[in-house]
Short mmCIF file of C-alpha atoms in Angstrom, two decimals:
data_model
loop_
_atom_site.label_atom_id
_atom_site.label_comp_id
_atom_site.label_asym_id
_atom_site.label_seq_id
_atom_site.Cartn_x
_atom_site.Cartn_y
_atom_site.Cartn_z
CA MET A 1 -1.68 -134.97 -36.22
CA SER A 2 -0.93 -138.47 -33.78
CA ILE A 3 -0.57 -138.27 -29.84
CA ASN A 4 3.29 -139.62 -30.77
CA ASN A 5 4.37 -136.76 -33.11
CA ILE A 6 2.67 -134.58 -30.62
CA LYS A 7 4.86 -136.18 -27.82
CA SER A 8 8.14 -135.41 -29.96
CA LEU A 9 6.96 -132.21 -30.37
CA SER A 10 6.48 -131.34 -26.94
CA THR A 11 10.13 -132.91 -25.92
CA ASN A 12 11.96 -131.14 -28.46
CA PRO A 13 13.69 -128.31 -27.70
CA HIS A 14 14.07 -127.18 -31.06
CA PHE A 15 9.71 -126.99 -30.80
CA SER A 16 10.05 -124.82 -27.29
CA ALA A 17 12.48 -122.52 -28.87
CA LEU A 18 10.49 -121.62 -30.63
CA LEU A 19 7.22 -121.33 -28.89
CA ILE A 20 9.34 -119.53 -27.03
CA GLN A 21 10.29 -117.18 -30.08
CA GLY A 22 6.70 -116.34 -30.51
CA PHE A 23 6.14 -115.35 -27.33
CA LEU A 24 9.14 -112.57 -27.49
CA THR A 25 7.96 -111.17 -30.68
CA GLY A 26 4.43 -110.99 -28.68
CA TYR A 27 6.49 -109.48 -25.53
CA GLY A 28 7.45 -106.87 -28.06
CA ARG A 29 10.10 -105.69 -25.61
CA GLU A 30 12.96 -106.97 -23.19
CA CYS A 31 12.17 -109.66 -21.13
CA ASP A 32 13.35 -110.82 -18.12
CA LEU A 33 14.52 -114.32 -18.34
CA GLU A 34 12.57 -115.31 -15.14
CA VAL A 35 9.18 -114.98 -17.38
CA SER A 36 10.66 -116.60 -20.75
CA PHE A 37 10.82 -119.77 -17.98
CA LEU A 38 6.94 -120.02 -17.07
CA VAL A 39 5.61 -119.71 -21.45
CA LEU A 40 5.79 -123.78 -21.49
CA PRO A 41 4.44 -124.40 -18.42
CA ILE A 42 2.15 -122.62 -19.76
CA LEU A 43 1.63 -123.28 -23.13
CA PHE A 44 2.09 -127.39 -22.53
CA TYR A 45 -0.97 -127.25 -20.09
CA ARG A 46 -3.81 -127.72 -22.73
CA GLU A 47 -6.65 -126.06 -20.51
CA SER A 48 -4.61 -122.62 -20.31
CA ARG A 49 -4.06 -122.87 -24.20
CA GLU A 50 -7.43 -123.69 -25.27
CA LYS A 51 -8.01 -120.40 -23.07
CA LEU A 52 -5.01 -118.38 -25.01
CA LYS A 53 -6.49 -119.86 -28.98
CA THR A 54 -9.57 -116.57 -27.47
CA ALA A 55 -7.24 -114.25 -26.60
CA ASN A 56 -6.97 -110.79 -28.65
CA LYS A 57 -4.87 -108.13 -28.11
CA SER A 58 -7.12 -106.65 -25.52
CA SER A 59 -6.56 -109.98 -22.98
CA ARG A 60 -5.30 -109.67 -20.15
CA LEU A 61 -4.52 -112.07 -17.14
CA ASP A 62 -7.54 -111.65 -15.37
CA THR A 63 -9.52 -111.67 -18.14
CA LEU A 64 -8.37 -114.60 -19.63
CA PHE A 65 -7.59 -116.57 -16.12
CA SER A 66 -9.30 -115.38 -13.38
CA THR A 67 -12.28 -115.83 -15.32
CA LYS A 68 -16.05 -118.94 -13.61
CA GLN A 69 -15.86 -121.08 -16.31
CA SER A 70 -18.48 -124.48 -15.95
CA VAL A 71 -17.16 -127.84 -16.31
CA ASP A 72 -19.23 -130.24 -16.10
CA ASN A 73 -21.68 -128.16 -14.40
CA VAL A 74 -18.96 -127.37 -11.95
CA GLN A 75 -18.12 -123.35 -11.71
CA VAL A 76 -14.37 -123.71 -12.01
CA SER A 77 -12.15 -120.29 -11.63
CA GLY A 78 -9.99 -119.40 -14.14
CA GLN A 79 -7.04 -120.14 -11.74
CA THR A 80 -7.68 -123.12 -11.21
CA ARG A 81 -6.98 -123.91 -15.01
CA LEU A 82 -3.19 -123.08 -14.16
CA ALA A 83 -2.94 -125.78 -11.50
CA GLY A 84 -0.36 -127.82 -11.28
CA PHE A 85 2.34 -124.77 -12.71
CA PHE A 86 4.95 -125.19 -10.02
CA ALA A 87 5.19 -129.11 -10.95
CA ARG A 88 4.73 -127.92 -14.74
CA TYR A 89 7.24 -125.66 -14.28
CA ASN A 90 9.98 -127.82 -12.64
CA LEU A 91 10.02 -130.85 -15.13
CA LEU A 92 10.10 -128.17 -18.42
CA GLU A 93 13.26 -126.17 -16.59
CA ALA A 94 15.78 -127.83 -18.16
CA GLN A 95 13.98 -128.08 -21.35
CA SER A 96 13.54 -124.16 -21.23
CA LYS A 97 17.10 -123.96 -20.05
CA SER A 98 17.88 -125.43 -24.18
CA SER A 99 15.11 -123.78 -25.62
CA ILE A 100 17.43 -120.95 -24.49
CA ILE A 101 20.35 -122.08 -25.26
CA ILE A 102 19.46 -123.21 -28.99
CA LEU A 103 18.15 -119.60 -29.74
CA SER A 104 21.31 -118.12 -28.54
CA SER A 105 23.21 -119.75 -30.14
CA GLU A 106 21.38 -119.53 -33.39
CA GLU A 107 21.37 -115.19 -32.87
CA LYS A 108 17.75 -115.57 -32.45
CA ILE A 109 18.16 -113.52 -29.08
CA HIS A 110 20.45 -111.77 -26.79
CA LEU A 111 21.14 -112.21 -23.46
CA LYS A 112 22.51 -109.38 -21.17
CA ASN A 113 22.25 -109.01 -17.28
CA ARG A 114 19.45 -111.32 -16.30
CA LYS A 115 17.29 -109.64 -19.78
CA ILE A 116 16.42 -111.75 -23.02
CA SER A 117 16.44 -109.00 -26.50
CA LEU A 118 14.82 -110.70 -28.77
CA ILE A 119 16.75 -110.01 -32.16
CA THR A 120 14.84 -112.31 -35.05
CA LYS A 121 10.67 -111.90 -34.91
CA ILE A 122 8.51 -114.49 -35.87
CA GLU A 123 5.17 -114.93 -37.79
CA TYR A 124 2.83 -117.17 -36.26
CA ALA A 125 0.59 -116.95 -39.54
CA LYS A 126 3.03 -117.61 -41.89
CA HIS A 127 3.22 -121.71 -40.10
CA LEU A 128 0.60 -124.02 -40.85
CA GLY A 129 -1.99 -125.98 -38.90
CA VAL A 130 -1.34 -127.48 -35.28
CA VAL A 131 2.58 -125.43 -34.87
CA LYS A 132 0.58 -122.62 -36.16
CA GLU A 133 -1.89 -123.06 -33.45
CA TRP A 134 1.15 -123.22 -30.47
CA LEU A 135 2.55 -120.22 -31.78
CA ARG A 136 -0.19 -117.97 -31.49
CA CYS A 137 -0.96 -119.06 -28.01
CA ALA A 138 2.43 -118.36 -27.76
CA TYR A 139 2.67 -114.90 -29.39
CA TYR A 140 -1.16 -113.93 -26.89
CA LEU A 141 0.74 -114.95 -23.85
CA GLY A 142 3.80 -112.97 -24.83
CA LEU A 143 1.43 -110.00 -25.74
CA ILE A 144 -0.61 -110.36 -22.24
CA LEU A 145 2.59 -111.15 -19.77
CA SER A 146 3.83 -107.86 -21.77
CA GLN A 147 1.11 -105.59 -20.04
CA TYR A 148 2.07 -107.08 -16.16
CA ARG A 149 6.19 -106.51 -14.26
CA THR A 150 7.52 -109.65 -13.28
CA GLN A 151 6.44 -109.60 -9.63
CA GLN A 152 2.81 -109.53 -11.22
CA ILE A 153 2.24 -112.08 -13.08
CA LEU A 154 4.62 -114.50 -10.50
CA GLU A 155 1.76 -113.06 -8.13
CA PHE A 156 -0.94 -113.98 -10.10
CA LEU A 157 1.11 -117.73 -10.53
CA GLY A 158 0.85 -118.23 -6.73
CA ALA A 159 4.64 -118.23 -6.48
CA LYS A 160 4.93 -115.27 -4.16
#
């Protein structure tokens, strides 16, 4: 896939909606709207997405993002891999909103009292290539974040 195709996908709110739908499938229950806005900034950051490629059903935030990793012979903390999160959050907030609106208008989610309930699940395994990889990462991000309360996630990201 060319860089232009990747740019088109990453700025397309319909692709982002698909990623959020994949996330909600992994999340497996009602989700705070606030948590859904964390999805795109994490997935669109290559370093965090690379870690999510190795995720499994027993993965946790601390096992994926708190362990040190050697990068160019320098030990880098796991949370450093999420560096710049809030800048990405601000850049992607409007796209996250558009994606949620798309999912709601397509009746794939239900919004009520700042909570999202998934109506239509998706299976990442039924997709091909790069889209399958992104959806798998989104699914496992959902599975991982579902283990935590919103406050715990925000604290881990350094928001509170």
